[in-house]
């Protein structure tokens, strides 16, 4: 199949930045845990891949992520959709809650990062 788009919507970091994660209650949207620091391995407008030394359950955990890609601080609610043990920790796949404004912001930040890499 031939794809017309010329750019990838997933950005993989050379050196993963540290981000903040909090468990949240899905009903009240209140934080259930203190901030937990993780590494952001890659990101797209619809989700991300994280590394943490703390174990969470797939499909049961609602989380809030706070991170900076280029300039803007992004706070996004997400759900853990898969887990894989890796060394002394776990790698998580998360899907962001649908928010078109945040998706456009993440896409814009990814484009800026790729532009910086090219120069």
Short mmCIF file of C-alpha atoms in Angstrom, two decimals:
data_model
loop_
_atom_site.label_atom_id
_atom_site.label_comp_id
_atom_site.label_asym_id
_atom_site.label_seq_id
_atom_site.Cartn_x
_atom_site.Cartn_y
_atom_site.Cartn_z
CA UNK A 1 0.00 0.00 0.00
CA UNK A 2 1.26 3.49 -0.84
CA UNK A 3 1.06 6.17 1.84
CA UNK A 4 0.78 9.80 0.78
CA UNK A 5 2.01 11.36 3.97
CA UNK A 6 5.72 12.13 4.08
CA UNK A 7 6.18 12.47 7.82
CA UNK A 8 5.85 10.20 10.81
CA UNK A 9 3.49 11.19 13.59
CA UNK A 10 5.53 9.33 16.23
CA UNK A 11 8.67 10.94 17.63
CA UNK A 12 11.34 8.79 19.33
CA UNK A 13 13.77 10.57 21.63
CA UNK A 14 17.53 9.97 21.52
CA UNK A 15 17.78 10.76 25.23
CA UNK A 16 14.34 10.30 26.80
CA UNK A 17 13.14 13.31 28.82
CA UNK A 18 11.85 12.87 32.36
CA UNK A 19 8.11 13.43 32.78
CA UNK A 20 5.62 13.41 35.67
CA UNK A 21 2.85 10.83 35.96
CA UNK A 22 -0.01 10.71 38.46
CA UNK A 23 -2.68 8.09 38.95
CA UNK A 24 -6.12 9.69 38.78
CA UNK A 25 -9.62 8.65 39.77
CA UNK A 26 -11.68 8.25 36.60
CA UNK A 27 -14.88 9.52 38.24
CA UNK A 28 -13.70 12.58 40.15
CA UNK A 29 -10.55 13.32 38.10
CA UNK A 30 -8.64 13.73 41.40
CA UNK A 31 -5.04 12.60 41.85
CA UNK A 32 -4.71 9.29 43.71
CA UNK A 33 -0.91 9.34 44.01
CA UNK A 34 1.98 11.75 44.37
CA UNK A 35 3.91 12.58 41.19
CA UNK A 36 5.90 9.66 39.82
CA UNK A 37 8.81 10.38 37.51
CA UNK A 38 9.11 8.35 34.30
CA UNK A 39 10.97 8.54 31.00
CA UNK A 40 9.15 9.45 27.78
CA UNK A 41 10.49 7.03 25.15
CA UNK A 42 8.31 8.19 22.26
CA UNK A 43 5.20 10.24 21.65
CA UNK A 44 2.52 10.76 19.01
CA UNK A 45 -0.61 12.94 19.03
CA UNK A 46 -2.67 9.93 20.21
CA UNK A 47 -0.35 8.25 22.72
CA UNK A 48 3.09 7.57 24.10
CA UNK A 49 5.53 4.94 25.31
CA UNK A 50 6.91 5.36 28.85
CA UNK A 51 9.48 3.67 31.07
CA UNK A 52 9.00 3.51 34.83
CA UNK A 53 10.53 1.58 37.69
CA UNK A 54 7.05 1.41 39.25
CA UNK A 55 4.55 -1.22 38.16
CA UNK A 56 1.03 -0.25 37.05
CA UNK A 57 -1.82 -2.40 35.73
CA UNK A 58 -2.73 -2.34 32.07
CA UNK A 59 -6.27 -1.25 31.26
CA UNK A 60 -7.12 -0.38 34.86
CA UNK A 61 -5.01 2.69 35.47
CA UNK A 62 -6.08 6.18 34.43
CA UNK A 63 -3.15 8.58 34.54
CA UNK A 64 -2.27 12.20 34.01
CA UNK A 65 1.01 13.00 32.25
CA UNK A 66 2.86 16.30 32.39
CA UNK A 67 5.69 16.82 29.90
CA UNK A 68 7.48 19.33 27.69
CA UNK A 69 8.38 18.34 24.14
CA UNK A 70 9.91 21.55 22.84
CA UNK A 71 8.47 24.70 24.46
CA UNK A 72 4.96 24.02 25.69
CA UNK A 73 4.06 22.17 28.88
CA UNK A 74 1.47 19.53 27.99
CA UNK A 75 -0.84 17.95 30.56
CA UNK A 76 -2.76 15.00 29.15
CA UNK A 77 -5.02 12.37 30.68
CA UNK A 78 -4.34 8.87 29.40
CA UNK A 79 -5.03 5.19 29.92
CA UNK A 80 -2.40 2.44 30.10
CA UNK A 81 -3.17 -0.02 27.29
CA UNK A 82 -0.19 -2.39 27.45
CA UNK A 83 2.72 -3.27 29.75
CA UNK A 84 6.02 -5.01 29.09
CA UNK A 85 8.65 -5.78 31.72
CA UNK A 86 12.06 -4.43 30.76
CA UNK A 87 15.15 -4.81 32.94
CA UNK A 88 14.60 -3.16 36.31
CA UNK A 89 11.29 -1.59 35.30
CA UNK A 90 8.35 -1.61 32.90
CA UNK A 91 7.57 -0.08 29.52
CA UNK A 92 4.01 1.19 29.11
CA UNK A 93 1.94 2.05 26.08
CA UNK A 94 -0.59 4.78 26.82
CA UNK A 95 -3.44 6.24 24.79
CA UNK A 96 -4.29 9.89 25.39
CA UNK A 97 -7.92 10.92 25.94
CA UNK A 98 -9.26 12.47 22.75
CA UNK A 99 -8.62 16.21 22.68
CA UNK A 100 -8.12 17.75 19.23
CA UNK A 101 -6.38 20.86 20.60
CA UNK A 102 -3.79 18.78 22.51
CA UNK A 103 -3.31 16.54 19.48
CA UNK A 104 -2.56 19.60 17.31
CA UNK A 105 -0.20 20.97 19.99
CA UNK A 106 1.70 17.67 20.23
CA UNK A 107 1.93 17.44 16.44
CA UNK A 108 3.22 21.01 16.25
CA UNK A 109 5.84 20.30 18.93
CA UNK A 110 6.95 17.10 17.14
CA UNK A 111 7.36 19.03 13.89
CA UNK A 112 9.46 21.65 15.65
CA UNK A 113 11.66 18.95 17.21
CA UNK A 114 12.19 17.29 13.82
CA UNK A 115 13.01 20.67 12.26
CA UNK A 116 15.63 21.32 14.97
CA UNK A 117 17.14 17.86 14.30
CA UNK A 118 17.41 18.54 10.58
CA UNK A 119 19.41 21.76 11.08
#
